[in-house]
Coordinates of C-alpha atoms and ligand atoms in Angstrom, one line a residue:
V2 CA 21.3 -20.6 10.4
S3 CA 22.1 -17.6 8.1
D4 CA 19.7 -14.5 7.4
P5 CA 16.9 -14.9 5.0
V6 CA 17.9 -13.4 1.6
L7 CA 15.3 -11.2 -0.5
Y8 CA 15.8 -10.8 -4.0
Y9 CA 14.0 -7.8 -5.1
S10 CA 13.6 -5.3 -8.0
P11 CA 13.3 -1.5 -7.3
G12 CA 9.7 -0.7 -6.9
A13 CA 8.4 -4.1 -7.8
C14 CA 5.8 -6.3 -6.1
S15 CA 8.7 -7.3 -4.1
L16 CA 8.7 -4.0 -2.3
S17 CA 5.7 -5.2 -0.3
V18 CA 7.7 -8.2 1.5
H19 CA 10.9 -5.8 1.6
A20 CA 8.8 -3.5 3.8
A21 CA 7.1 -6.4 5.7
L22 CA 10.5 -7.8 6.6
R23 CA 11.4 -4.3 8.1
Q24 CA 8.1 -4.2 9.8
A25 CA 8.7 -7.4 11.5
Q26 CA 12.4 -6.5 12.3
I27 CA 13.8 -9.6 10.7
A28 CA 17.3 -9.4 9.9
H29 CA 17.8 -10.1 6.1
T30 CA 20.0 -9.4 3.2
A31 CA 18.3 -7.6 0.2
V32 CA 19.7 -8.6 -3.1
R33 CA 18.8 -6.4 -6.2
V34 CA 17.8 -8.2 -9.3
D35 CA 16.7 -5.1 -11.6
V36 CA 13.7 -6.6 -13.7
R37 CA 13.8 -3.2 -15.8
A38 CA 17.5 -4.2 -16.9
G39 CA 16.2 -8.2 -17.5
E40 CA 18.4 -9.3 -14.6
Q41 CA 15.9 -11.8 -13.6
L42 CA 16.4 -13.8 -16.9
A43 CA 20.5 -14.1 -16.2
E44 CA 21.6 -17.8 -15.7
G45 CA 22.8 -16.9 -12.1
Y46 CA 19.3 -15.7 -11.1
R47 CA 17.4 -18.5 -12.7
A48 CA 19.6 -21.0 -10.6
I49 CA 18.2 -19.4 -7.6
N50 CA 14.6 -18.8 -8.9
P51 CA 13.8 -21.0 -12.0
R52 CA 10.6 -18.8 -12.6
A53 CA 12.8 -15.9 -13.1
R54 CA 10.7 -13.6 -11.0
V55 CA 10.9 -11.5 -8.0
P56 CA 10.0 -11.6 -4.9
A57 CA 12.1 -14.7 -3.8
L58 CA 13.1 -15.5 -0.4
V59 CA 16.0 -17.8 0.3
V60 CA 15.6 -19.4 3.8
D61 CA 18.2 -21.9 4.8
A62 CA 18.6 -23.1 1.2
A63 CA 14.7 -23.3 0.7
L64 CA 13.2 -21.2 -1.9
I65 CA 10.0 -19.4 -1.1
T66 CA 8.2 -17.5 -4.1
E67 CA 4.9 -15.7 -4.2
V68 CA 4.3 -12.3 -2.2
L69 CA 1.6 -14.0 -0.1
A70 CA 3.7 -17.0 0.9
I71 CA 6.5 -14.8 1.6
A72 CA 4.5 -12.4 3.7
S73 CA 2.8 -15.3 5.6
L74 CA 6.2 -16.6 6.5
I75 CA 7.5 -13.2 8.0
D76 CA 4.1 -13.1 9.8
G77 CA 4.9 -16.3 11.4
W78 CA 8.3 -15.1 12.4
N79 CA 6.9 -12.2 14.2
P80 CA 3.2 -12.0 14.9
D81 CA 3.6 -9.0 17.0
A82 CA 4.4 -6.9 13.8
K83 CA 0.7 -7.2 13.1
L84 CA 1.0 -7.8 9.3
F85 CA -2.3 -9.7 9.3
P86 CA -5.3 -9.0 11.4
R87 CA -5.8 -11.0 14.5
T88 CA -9.6 -11.9 14.1
L89 CA -10.2 -14.7 11.9
L90 CA -12.9 -12.8 9.8
Q91 CA -10.6 -9.6 9.4
R92 CA -7.7 -11.9 8.4
A93 CA -10.0 -13.6 6.0
R94 CA -10.9 -10.2 4.4
A95 CA -7.5 -9.0 4.4
L96 CA -6.4 -12.3 2.7
S97 CA -9.3 -11.9 0.1
W98 CA -8.0 -8.5 -1.2
I99 CA -4.4 -9.6 -1.1
S100 CA -5.3 -12.5 -3.1
H101 CA -7.4 -10.4 -5.6
L102 CA -4.4 -8.2 -6.1
A103 CA -2.1 -11.0 -6.7
S104 CA -4.3 -13.2 -8.9
A105 CA -6.3 -10.6 -10.8
V106 CA -4.8 -7.1 -10.6
H107 CA -1.1 -8.1 -10.9
P108 CA -1.9 -9.9 -14.1
L109 CA -3.5 -6.7 -15.7
Y110 CA -0.3 -5.0 -15.0
R111 CA 1.6 -7.7 -16.9
A112 CA -0.9 -7.3 -19.5
F113 CA -0.2 -3.5 -19.6
W114 CA 3.7 -3.8 -19.5
R115 CA 4.2 -7.0 -21.3
A116 CA 1.2 -7.5 -23.5
E117 CA 3.0 -10.1 -25.5
H118 CA 2.8 -12.6 -22.6
Y119 CA -0.8 -13.0 -23.6
A120 CA -1.0 -11.7 -27.0
G121 CA 2.2 -13.2 -28.6
D122 CA 3.7 -11.3 -31.5
C123 CA 0.3 -10.2 -33.2
D124 CA 0.6 -6.3 -32.8
D125 CA -3.2 -5.6 -33.0
A126 CA -3.7 -8.2 -30.2
R127 CA -1.0 -6.7 -28.2
V128 CA -2.8 -3.2 -28.4
A129 CA -6.1 -4.7 -27.5
V130 CA -4.7 -6.5 -24.6
R131 CA -3.1 -3.4 -23.2
D132 CA -6.1 -1.1 -23.9
T133 CA -8.4 -3.7 -22.0
A134 CA -6.1 -3.8 -19.1
V135 CA -6.0 -0.1 -18.6
V136 CA -9.8 0.1 -18.9
R137 CA -10.0 -2.9 -16.2
L138 CA -7.6 -1.2 -14.0
S139 CA -9.6 1.8 -13.6
A140 CA -12.4 -0.1 -12.3
V141 CA -10.0 -1.9 -9.8
Y142 CA -8.9 1.3 -8.5
A143 CA -12.3 2.7 -8.1
E144 CA -13.3 -0.5 -6.2
I145 CA -10.0 0.0 -3.7
E146 CA -10.9 3.9 -3.4
A147 CA -14.3 3.0 -2.1
A148 CA -13.0 0.4 0.3
V149 CA -10.2 2.7 1.5
A150 CA -12.7 5.6 2.2
R151 CA -14.9 3.2 4.1
H152 CA -11.8 2.2 6.1
D153 CA -12.6 -1.2 5.0
V154 CA -9.7 -3.5 6.1
F155 CA -7.3 -1.0 4.6
S156 CA -5.6 1.3 7.1
A157 CA -2.9 3.9 6.9
D158 CA -3.0 4.4 10.7
A159 CA -1.8 0.8 11.4
P160 CA -0.6 -0.7 8.2
G161 CA -0.6 -4.4 7.6
F162 CA 0.5 -6.5 4.7
L163 CA -2.3 -5.6 2.7
D164 CA -1.4 -2.0 3.0
L165 CA 2.2 -2.5 2.1
Y166 CA 1.1 -4.7 -0.9
T167 CA -1.5 -1.9 -1.8
A168 CA 1.4 0.6 -1.9
V169 CA 2.9 -1.0 -4.7
F170 CA -0.1 -0.8 -7.0
L171 CA -0.4 2.8 -6.0
R172 CA 2.9 3.4 -7.2
W173 CA 2.3 1.4 -10.2
A174 CA -0.6 3.6 -11.1
Q175 CA 1.7 6.4 -12.1
A176 CA 2.6 4.3 -15.2
L177 CA -1.0 4.2 -16.4
P178 CA -2.0 7.1 -19.0
D179 CA -4.3 8.8 -16.7
P180 CA -3.4 7.5 -13.1
P181 CA -6.8 6.6 -11.8
L182 CA -6.4 7.6 -8.1
G183 CA -9.0 9.8 -6.5
P184 CA -8.6 11.8 -3.3
A185 CA -9.2 9.0 -0.8
L186 CA -6.5 6.9 -2.6
I187 CA -4.0 9.9 -2.8
A188 CA -4.4 10.8 0.9
Y189 CA -4.1 7.1 1.8
R190 CA -0.9 6.6 -0.3
D191 CA 0.6 9.8 1.2
R192 CA 0.1 8.6 4.7
L193 CA 1.4 5.1 3.8
A194 CA 4.7 6.8 2.3
G195 CA 5.4 8.1 5.8
H196 CA 4.9 4.5 7.5
A197 CA 8.4 4.0 8.7
P198 CA 9.0 0.5 7.6
L199 CA 7.6 1.1 4.0
A200 CA 9.6 4.7 3.9
A201 CA 12.8 2.5 4.9
A202 CA 12.1 0.0 2.0
L203 CA 11.4 2.7 -0.5
D204 CA 14.6 4.5 0.4
A205 CA 16.8 1.3 0.2
E206 CA 15.2 0.6 -3.2
G207 CA 15.7 4.2 -4.4
V208 CA 12.0 4.6 -5.3
S209 CA 9.1 6.6 -4.2
L210 CA 5.2 6.1 -4.4
T211 CA 4.5 9.1 -6.3
T212 CA 6.7 8.4 -9.5
M213 CA 7.7 5.5 -11.4
K214 CA 11.0 7.1 -11.8
R215 CA 13.9 6.0 -9.7
R216 CA 16.3 8.1 -7.7
S217 CA 19.2 7.0 -9.9
D218 CA 17.3 8.0 -13.2
P219 CA 18.4 11.1 -15.0
Ligands
LIG3 N1 2.7 -14.1 -8.7 C1 4.0 -13.8 -8.2 C2 4.4 -12.7 -9.5 C3 5.8 -12.3 -9.4 C4 6.1 -11.4 -10.6 O1 5.4 -11.3 -11.6 N2 6.8 -10.3 -10.2 C5 7.4 -9.4 -11.3 C6 7.9 -8.1 -10.7 S1 6.4 -7.3 -9.8 C7 8.5 -10.1 -12.1 O2 9.5 -10.5 -11.4 N3 8.6 -9.8 -13.3 C8 9.8 -10.4 -14.2 C9 9.3 -10.9 -15.3 O3 8.1 -11.0 -15.6 O4 10.1 -11.1 -16.3 C10 3.9 -13.0 -6.9 O5 2.9 -12.6 -6.5 O6 5.0 -12.9 -6.2

C-alpha cells in the first residue's frame, strides 16, 4: 500500500486538505498542479481527474475528489486529529458550514474569477455576474465574522477542518476589490496562520493567508 497522493494548486481550496493531512500526520505525496497556469487542463492530469479540478486524492488507485469527501477520509484515518467535532450536534453544525462554503461560497469565487463559466462569452453578463458575486461575498464574510466573534463552531484555538477550509476563503478575500474582513476575522486569520499544520502547508505551497501573491512571484 503506497502513500496517498494529493494533487493541489498553491493557495487553492486544496490547501484545506493539504493542511488536514498534516494535522492528521498522514504520510502523503503532494503533487503540484498549478491552476493559475492552467495545468489542471493538461491531458496528463485529466487522465488522473477527468473533472480537471483540485484537490484530488489518489488512494490505492482510487480517485477521491471534493474537499469534504477527502477531509472525511482523513478524519477516518486519524480521528485523534480532531478534524471534526465529536458530539453529533457540533459535528452537524461544522458540516453545515463546510457544506455551505463548498456549495454556495466557492461558486461565488468561480463567478468572480471565471464569470464566463456562468455568463458564457457575453461581456455585459460577465460584468454583472462578477459584480453580483462581489456583493454577495461581502454578505458571506459578514455572516462568518459574526459566527467567529461568537466562537460559534469556528475555533482558532483548536482548529478543525472547518477552520482549515475557512482559512482558504480568508486568503481569497484579498483578491476582492475591498477585502471584506472585519477585526474578528483578521484576528482569527492571524491566529490560524500560526497553527502548525496550516503553517506547514502554507509554507510547502509557497503562499500566505495575507496576500494572493506567491512566494515565487516577483
Ligand atoms: N467542488 C469542488 C471544487 C473544486 C474546485 O473548483 N477547485 C478549483 C481550485 S480552488 C479548481 O480546480 N479550479 C480549476 C478550474 O476550474 O479549472 C471541491 O469542493 O473540491
